[in-house]
mmCIF file of C-alpha atoms in Angstrom:
data_model
loop_
_atom_site.group_PDB
_atom_site.id
_atom_site.type_symbol
_atom_site.label_atom_id
_atom_site.label_comp_id
_atom_site.label_asym_id
_atom_site.label_seq_id
_atom_site.Cartn_x
_atom_site.Cartn_y
_atom_site.Cartn_z
ATOM 1 C CA UNK E 1264 -17.015 -97.831 13.909
ATOM 2 C CA UNK E 1265 -14.279 -98.357 16.410
ATOM 3 C CA UNK E 1266 -12.488 -102.017 16.657
ATOM 4 C CA UNK E 1267 -10.212 -102.460 19.930
ATOM 5 C CA UNK E 1268 -8.233 -105.964 19.092
ATOM 6 C CA UNK E 1269 -6.566 -107.632 22.280
ATOM 7 C CA UNK E 1270 -3.247 -109.385 23.200
ATOM 8 C CA UNK E 1271 -1.460 -105.253 23.928
ATOM 9 C CA UNK E 1272 -0.566 -106.052 27.410
ATOM 10 C CA UNK E 1273 -2.128 -105.490 30.726
ATOM 11 C CA UNK E 1274 0.281 -102.524 31.606
ATOM 12 C CA UNK E 1275 -1.289 -100.786 28.329
ATOM 13 C CA UNK E 1276 -2.367 -98.081 29.891
ATOM 14 C CA UNK E 1277 0.201 -96.498 31.480
ATOM 15 C CA UNK E 1278 2.275 -97.113 28.736
ATOM 16 C CA UNK E 1279 -0.769 -94.974 26.671
ATOM 17 C CA UNK E 1280 -0.160 -91.906 28.355
ATOM 18 C CA UNK E 1281 3.745 -92.112 28.333
ATOM 19 C CA UNK E 1282 3.266 -92.192 24.390
ATOM 20 C CA UNK E 1283 1.065 -89.685 24.494
ATOM 21 C CA UNK E 1284 3.256 -87.107 26.432
ATOM 22 C CA UNK E 1285 5.725 -88.266 24.375
ATOM 23 C CA UNK E 1286 4.300 -87.099 21.760
ATOM 24 C CA UNK E 1287 3.412 -83.737 22.777
ATOM 25 C CA UNK E 1288 6.425 -83.023 24.378
ATOM 26 C CA UNK E 1289 5.909 -83.048 27.759
ATOM 27 C CA UNK E 1290 7.456 -85.812 28.847
ATOM 28 C CA UNK E 1291 10.287 -86.767 26.629
ATOM 29 C CA UNK E 1292 12.501 -87.245 29.798
ATOM 30 C CA UNK E 1293 10.416 -87.849 33.088
ATOM 31 C CA UNK E 1294 9.188 -91.015 31.491
ATOM 32 C CA UNK E 1295 5.719 -90.276 34.116
ATOM 33 C CA UNK E 1296 2.774 -90.999 33.193
ATOM 34 C CA UNK E 1297 -0.680 -88.365 33.854
ATOM 35 C CA UNK E 1298 -3.794 -90.124 33.063
ATOM 36 C CA UNK E 1299 -5.807 -86.130 32.687
ATOM 37 C CA UNK E 1300 -3.122 -85.989 29.790
ATOM 38 C CA UNK E 1301 -5.841 -88.741 27.852
ATOM 39 C CA UNK E 1302 -8.663 -86.723 29.174
ATOM 40 C CA UNK E 1303 -7.552 -82.781 27.992
ATOM 41 C CA UNK E 1304 -5.791 -84.016 24.335
ATOM 42 C CA UNK E 1305 -6.765 -81.230 22.268
ATOM 43 C CA UNK E 1306 -6.454 -78.387 25.200
ATOM 44 C CA UNK E 1307 -2.773 -79.868 25.758
ATOM 45 C CA UNK E 1308 -1.711 -79.861 21.736
ATOM 46 C CA UNK E 1309 -3.215 -76.109 21.630
ATOM 47 C CA UNK E 1310 -0.885 -75.214 24.599
ATOM 48 C CA UNK E 1311 2.047 -77.204 22.980
ATOM 49 C CA UNK E 1312 1.113 -74.851 19.765
ATOM 50 C CA UNK E 1313 1.848 -77.979 18.134
ATOM 51 C CA UNK E 1314 1.563 -77.861 13.986
ATOM 52 C CA UNK E 1315 2.360 -80.804 12.260
ATOM 53 C CA UNK E 1316 -0.413 -81.447 10.589
ATOM 54 C CA UNK E 1317 -0.971 -78.390 9.185
ATOM 55 C CA UNK E 1318 2.293 -78.748 7.762
ATOM 56 C CA UNK E 1319 2.238 -82.445 6.423
ATOM 57 C CA UNK E 1320 -0.997 -81.762 4.550
ATOM 58 C CA UNK E 1321 -0.340 -78.405 3.049
ATOM 59 C CA UNK E 1322 3.177 -80.546 1.855
ATOM 60 C CA UNK E 1323 1.033 -83.781 0.705
ATOM 61 C CA UNK E 1324 -1.766 -81.340 -1.488
ATOM 62 C CA UNK E 1325 1.129 -80.099 -2.993
ATOM 63 C CA UNK E 1326 2.129 -83.671 -4.562
ATOM 64 C CA UNK E 1327 -1.518 -85.558 -4.596
ATOM 65 C CA UNK E 1328 -3.124 -86.686 -7.612
ATOM 66 C CA UNK E 1329 -6.186 -87.364 -8.126
ATOM 67 C CA UNK E 1330 -9.796 -86.582 -7.296
ATOM 68 C CA UNK E 1331 -9.294 -85.658 -2.736
ATOM 69 C CA UNK E 1332 -13.665 -86.664 -2.825
ATOM 70 C CA UNK E 1333 -12.729 -90.362 -4.146
ATOM 71 C CA UNK E 1334 -9.188 -91.597 -2.334
ATOM 72 C CA UNK E 1335 -8.755 -93.027 0.598
ATOM 73 C CA UNK E 1336 -6.757 -91.984 3.284
ATOM 74 C CA UNK E 1337 -4.914 -94.189 5.966
ATOM 75 C CA UNK E 1338 -4.471 -92.105 9.305
ATOM 76 C CA UNK E 1339 -2.006 -93.664 11.364
ATOM 77 C CA UNK E 1340 -1.030 -92.477 15.039
ATOM 78 C CA UNK E 1341 -4.630 -90.968 14.386
ATOM 79 C CA UNK E 1342 -4.677 -89.533 17.449
ATOM 80 C CA UNK E 1343 -7.378 -87.174 18.063
ATOM 81 C CA UNK E 1344 -7.678 -87.071 14.290
ATOM 82 C CA UNK E 1345 -6.260 -83.056 13.632
ATOM 83 C CA UNK E 1346 -4.728 -85.346 10.101
ATOM 84 C CA UNK E 1347 -8.419 -85.715 9.045
ATOM 85 C CA UNK E 1348 -9.060 -82.788 10.058
ATOM 86 C CA UNK E 1349 -7.185 -80.349 8.264
ATOM 87 C CA UNK E 1350 -7.355 -83.131 5.162
ATOM 88 C CA UNK E 1351 -11.291 -82.560 5.485
ATOM 89 C CA UNK E 1352 -10.648 -78.840 4.772
ATOM 90 C CA UNK E 1353 -9.261 -79.257 1.442
ATOM 91 C CA UNK E 1354 -12.332 -82.565 0.280
ATOM 92 C CA UNK E 1355 -11.205 -85.425 1.527
ATOM 93 C CA UNK E 1356 -13.597 -87.556 2.405
ATOM 94 C CA UNK E 1357 -12.395 -91.345 3.632
ATOM 95 C CA UNK E 1358 -10.514 -91.631 6.341
ATOM 96 C CA UNK E 1359 -9.759 -95.225 8.039
ATOM 97 C CA UNK E 1360 -7.478 -94.071 11.607
ATOM 98 C CA UNK E 1361 -4.993 -96.448 13.522
ATOM 99 C CA UNK E 1362 -3.565 -95.855 16.723
ATOM 100 C CA UNK E 1363 -2.573 -97.300 20.552
ATOM 101 C CA UNK E 1364 -4.375 -95.681 22.573
ATOM 102 C CA UNK E 1365 -8.419 -96.190 22.934
ATOM 103 C CA UNK E 1366 -8.932 -92.803 24.280
ATOM 104 C CA UNK E 1367 -7.528 -91.006 21.269
ATOM 105 C CA UNK E 1368 -9.480 -93.557 19.457
ATOM 106 C CA UNK E 1369 -13.265 -92.311 21.360
ATOM 107 C CA UNK E 1370 -11.786 -88.714 20.271
ATOM 108 C CA UNK E 1371 -11.142 -88.961 16.886
ATOM 109 C CA UNK E 1372 -14.694 -90.956 16.542
ATOM 110 C CA UNK E 1373 -16.335 -87.538 17.572
ATOM 111 C CA UNK E 1374 -14.972 -85.741 14.339
ATOM 112 C CA UNK E 1375 -18.082 -88.083 12.520
ATOM 113 C CA UNK E 1376 -14.805 -88.079 9.902
ATOM 114 C CA UNK E 1377 -13.744 -91.476 10.645
ATOM 115 C CA UNK E 1378 -14.977 -94.795 8.002
ATOM 116 C CA UNK E 1379 -13.196 -97.359 10.919
ATOM 117 C CA UNK E 1380 -11.499 -97.219 13.021
ATOM 118 C CA UNK E 1381 -8.149 -99.851 14.972
ATOM 119 C CA UNK E 1382 -6.905 -99.818 17.396
ATOM 120 C CA UNK E 1383 -3.406 -101.560 16.781
ATOM 121 C CA UNK E 1384 -0.001 -101.547 18.709
ATOM 122 C CA UNK E 1385 2.244 -101.718 16.049
ATOM 123 C CA UNK E 1386 5.646 -103.864 16.533
ATOM 124 C CA UNK E 1387 2.933 -105.692 18.683
ATOM 125 C CA UNK E 1388 0.316 -106.598 16.220
ATOM 126 C CA UNK E 1389 -0.230 -106.317 12.608
ATOM 127 C CA UNK E 1390 -1.585 -102.881 10.944
ATOM 128 C CA UNK E 1391 -4.014 -105.206 9.645
ATOM 129 C CA UNK E 1392 -5.309 -103.286 6.634
ATOM 130 C CA UNK E 1393 -5.325 -104.426 3.335
ATOM 131 C CA UNK E 1394 -2.861 -104.314 0.590
ATOM 132 C CA UNK E 1395 -2.111 -100.939 -1.455
ATOM 133 C CA UNK E 1396 -5.592 -100.229 -0.129
ATOM 134 C CA UNK E 1397 -4.992 -96.520 0.046
ATOM 135 C CA UNK E 1398 -4.073 -93.714 -2.168
ATOM 136 C CA UNK E 1399 -2.602 -92.104 0.744
ATOM 137 C CA UNK E 1400 -1.211 -93.002 4.401
ATOM 138 C CA UNK E 1401 0.039 -90.255 7.043
ATOM 139 C CA UNK E 1402 2.059 -91.183 9.941
ATOM 140 C CA UNK E 1403 1.910 -88.090 11.452
ATOM 141 C CA UNK E 1404 3.885 -87.959 15.217
ATOM 142 C CA UNK E 1405 3.977 -91.512 15.903
ATOM 143 C CA UNK E 1406 7.515 -92.263 14.636
ATOM 144 C CA UNK E 1407 9.314 -92.298 17.621
ATOM 145 C CA UNK E 1408 11.298 -95.147 19.658
ATOM 146 C CA UNK E 1409 8.733 -97.132 21.591
ATOM 147 C CA UNK E 1410 5.660 -96.380 20.160
ATOM 148 C CA UNK E 1411 6.070 -97.055 16.195
ATOM 149 C CA UNK E 1412 9.036 -99.452 15.363
ATOM 150 C CA UNK E 1413 11.182 -98.544 12.279
ATOM 151 C CA UNK E 1414 9.768 -102.433 10.942
ATOM 152 C CA UNK E 1415 6.405 -100.739 10.376
ATOM 153 C CA UNK E 1416 7.330 -98.495 7.209
ATOM 154 C CA UNK E 1417 7.211 -101.854 5.126
ATOM 155 C CA UNK E 1418 3.294 -102.411 6.456
ATOM 156 C CA UNK E 1419 2.645 -98.841 5.735
ATOM 157 C CA UNK E 1420 4.548 -98.894 2.135
ATOM 158 C CA UNK E 1421 2.485 -102.340 1.920
ATOM 159 C CA UNK E 1422 -0.651 -100.788 2.336
ATOM 160 C CA UNK E 1423 -0.212 -97.918 -0.327
ATOM 161 C CA UNK E 1424 -1.611 -98.022 -3.834
ATOM 162 C CA UNK E 1425 1.057 -97.482 -6.762
ATOM 163 C CA UNK E 1426 1.788 -93.827 -6.947
ATOM 164 C CA UNK E 1427 0.218 -93.211 -3.765
ATOM 165 C CA UNK E 1428 2.109 -91.221 -1.593
ATOM 166 C CA UNK E 1429 3.506 -91.733 2.148
ATOM 167 C CA UNK E 1430 3.732 -89.222 3.915
ATOM 168 C CA UNK E 1431 5.573 -89.075 7.414
ATOM 169 C CA UNK E 1432 5.926 -85.913 9.339
ATOM 170 C CA UNK E 1433 7.673 -86.030 13.433
ATOM 171 C CA UNK E 1434 9.802 -83.789 15.765
ATOM 172 C CA UNK E 1435 14.170 -83.582 15.777
ATOM 173 C CA UNK E 1436 14.771 -84.559 20.038
ATOM 174 C CA UNK E 1437 18.611 -84.882 20.155
ATOM 175 C CA UNK E 1438 18.339 -87.647 23.012
ATOM 176 C CA UNK E 1439 20.521 -90.487 22.118
ATOM 177 C CA UNK E 1440 17.558 -93.007 21.830
ATOM 178 C CA UNK E 1441 16.339 -90.726 19.288
ATOM 179 C CA UNK E 1442 19.081 -90.337 17.246
ATOM 180 C CA UNK E 1443 19.467 -93.901 17.082
ATOM 181 C CA UNK E 1444 16.065 -94.274 15.495
ATOM 182 C CA UNK E 1445 16.509 -91.447 13.155
ATOM 183 C CA UNK E 1446 19.141 -93.120 12.205
ATOM 184 C CA UNK E 1447 17.416 -96.196 11.095
ATOM 185 C CA UNK E 1448 14.617 -94.872 9.994
ATOM 186 C CA UNK E 1449 16.219 -92.752 7.706
ATOM 187 C CA UNK E 1450 17.972 -96.204 6.845
ATOM 188 C CA UNK E 1451 14.876 -97.691 5.570
ATOM 189 C CA UNK E 1452 13.348 -95.183 4.093
ATOM 190 C CA UNK E 1453 16.351 -95.192 1.768
ATOM 191 C CA UNK E 1454 16.114 -98.474 0.824
ATOM 192 C CA UNK E 1455 13.086 -98.753 -0.826
ATOM 193 C CA UNK E 1456 13.830 -95.932 -2.302
ATOM 194 C CA UNK E 1457 17.650 -97.511 -3.478
ATOM 195 C CA UNK E 1458 14.650 -100.648 -4.039
ATOM 196 C CA UNK E 1459 12.688 -98.686 -6.943
ATOM 197 C CA UNK E 1460 9.666 -99.125 -4.704
ATOM 198 C CA UNK E 1461 9.227 -95.353 -3.739
ATOM 199 C CA UNK E 1462 10.725 -91.977 -3.711
ATOM 200 C CA UNK E 1463 10.599 -89.376 -2.023
ATOM 201 C CA UNK E 1464 8.575 -85.857 -3.853
ATOM 202 C CA UNK E 1465 9.579 -83.537 -1.262
ATOM 203 C CA UNK E 1466 10.588 -82.894 2.329
ATOM 204 C CA UNK E 1467 10.681 -79.841 4.346
ATOM 205 C CA UNK E 1468 11.692 -79.081 7.904
ATOM 206 C CA UNK E 1469 9.541 -77.169 10.131
ATOM 207 C CA UNK E 1470 11.395 -74.772 12.859
ATOM 208 C CA UNK E 1471 9.158 -74.827 15.016
ATOM 209 C CA UNK E 1472 7.197 -78.361 15.131
ATOM 210 C CA UNK E 1473 5.993 -77.970 18.905
ATOM 211 C CA UNK E 1474 6.484 -75.597 21.775
ATOM 212 C CA UNK E 1475 10.409 -76.838 23.788
ATOM 213 C CA UNK E 1476 7.837 -76.604 27.044
ATOM 214 C CA UNK E 1477 10.824 -78.458 28.560
ATOM 215 C CA UNK E 1478 14.230 -76.532 27.017
ATOM 216 C CA UNK E 1479 16.577 -78.828 26.663
ATOM 217 C CA UNK E 1480 16.940 -79.878 22.977
ATOM 218 C CA UNK E 1481 17.087 -76.244 21.784
ATOM 219 C CA UNK E 1482 17.701 -74.834 18.846
ATOM 220 C CA UNK E 1483 20.317 -72.213 19.637
ATOM 221 C CA UNK E 1484 18.082 -70.367 16.806
ATOM 222 C CA UNK E 1485 14.943 -70.775 18.065
ATOM 223 C CA UNK E 1486 15.360 -71.658 21.774
ATOM 224 C CA UNK E 1487 11.270 -72.287 22.628
ATOM 225 C CA UNK E 1488 10.253 -74.829 20.232
ATOM 226 C CA UNK E 1489 11.289 -78.474 18.746
ATOM 227 C CA UNK E 1490 12.270 -78.464 15.168
ATOM 228 C CA UNK E 1491 10.949 -81.426 13.225
ATOM 229 C CA UNK E 1492 10.453 -82.281 9.485
ATOM 230 C CA UNK E 1493 8.341 -83.502 7.136
ATOM 231 C CA UNK E 1494 8.483 -85.988 3.724
ATOM 232 C CA UNK E 1495 6.426 -87.272 1.293
ATOM 233 C CA UNK E 1496 7.158 -90.565 -0.589
ATOM 234 C CA UNK E 1497 5.457 -91.906 -3.861
ATOM 235 C CA UNK E 1498 5.186 -95.564 -3.972
ATOM 236 C CA UNK E 1499 6.239 -96.573 -7.671
ATOM 237 C CA UNK E 1500 3.621 -98.133 -10.084
ATOM 238 C CA UNK E 1501 5.384 -101.696 -10.344
ATOM 239 C CA UNK E 1502 8.053 -102.889 -7.666
ATOM 240 C CA UNK E 1503 11.592 -101.962 -9.042
ATOM 241 C CA UNK E 1504 10.226 -98.683 -11.034
ATOM 242 C CA UNK E 1505 9.002 -94.840 -10.435
ATOM 243 C CA UNK E 1506 6.088 -92.932 -12.398
ATOM 244 C CA UNK E 1507 7.395 -89.948 -13.342
#
């Protein structure tokens, strides 16, 4: 099941450790790598009170059309399989996972929920899935600078079936590089809407996305947590048209 692809670079393990820590909100500013994080992903996530996967699935199921048991789901930045586990509780059965971390993919494989798993460093390697293959594409805790580039959004759109859902969930960080990335991402998403390629079905704020362990990106009204957002887009039935 697990497919390892080459070409990601000789310092991949150091990059992946840093990416994982950033996704957990534990090393946004330090730039330090801790290999132990790859060995304790589930406990770390529990400690950080991370809830992105829960909010994502809660919102997307409100807009999903069809039979969950028949739907194909592409789980980008799948990590240890939190999104697939949450969706499986609602009857979804067919998952394909993509992640840049071999350690995370091995954890995901242990869930026995994925039909296939791909090791891909997006931006350096193509997504490598079929066009219009998936009813749902989720990208949770992956759309950040240095991890998944904004340009990959078009690949996610390509992989989605007409009428299918694209679901994005991410933390809101106040570092300059994150603010710049947010602006670029929103511009790309709006371009898909303006071109009639997709519609924004829903968007929700998450007051408690993840525990703010460093308490430097504080929301004055909620100082112990970093907030986040989750949004759901529907791919148009045909280029330039939208589904009503």
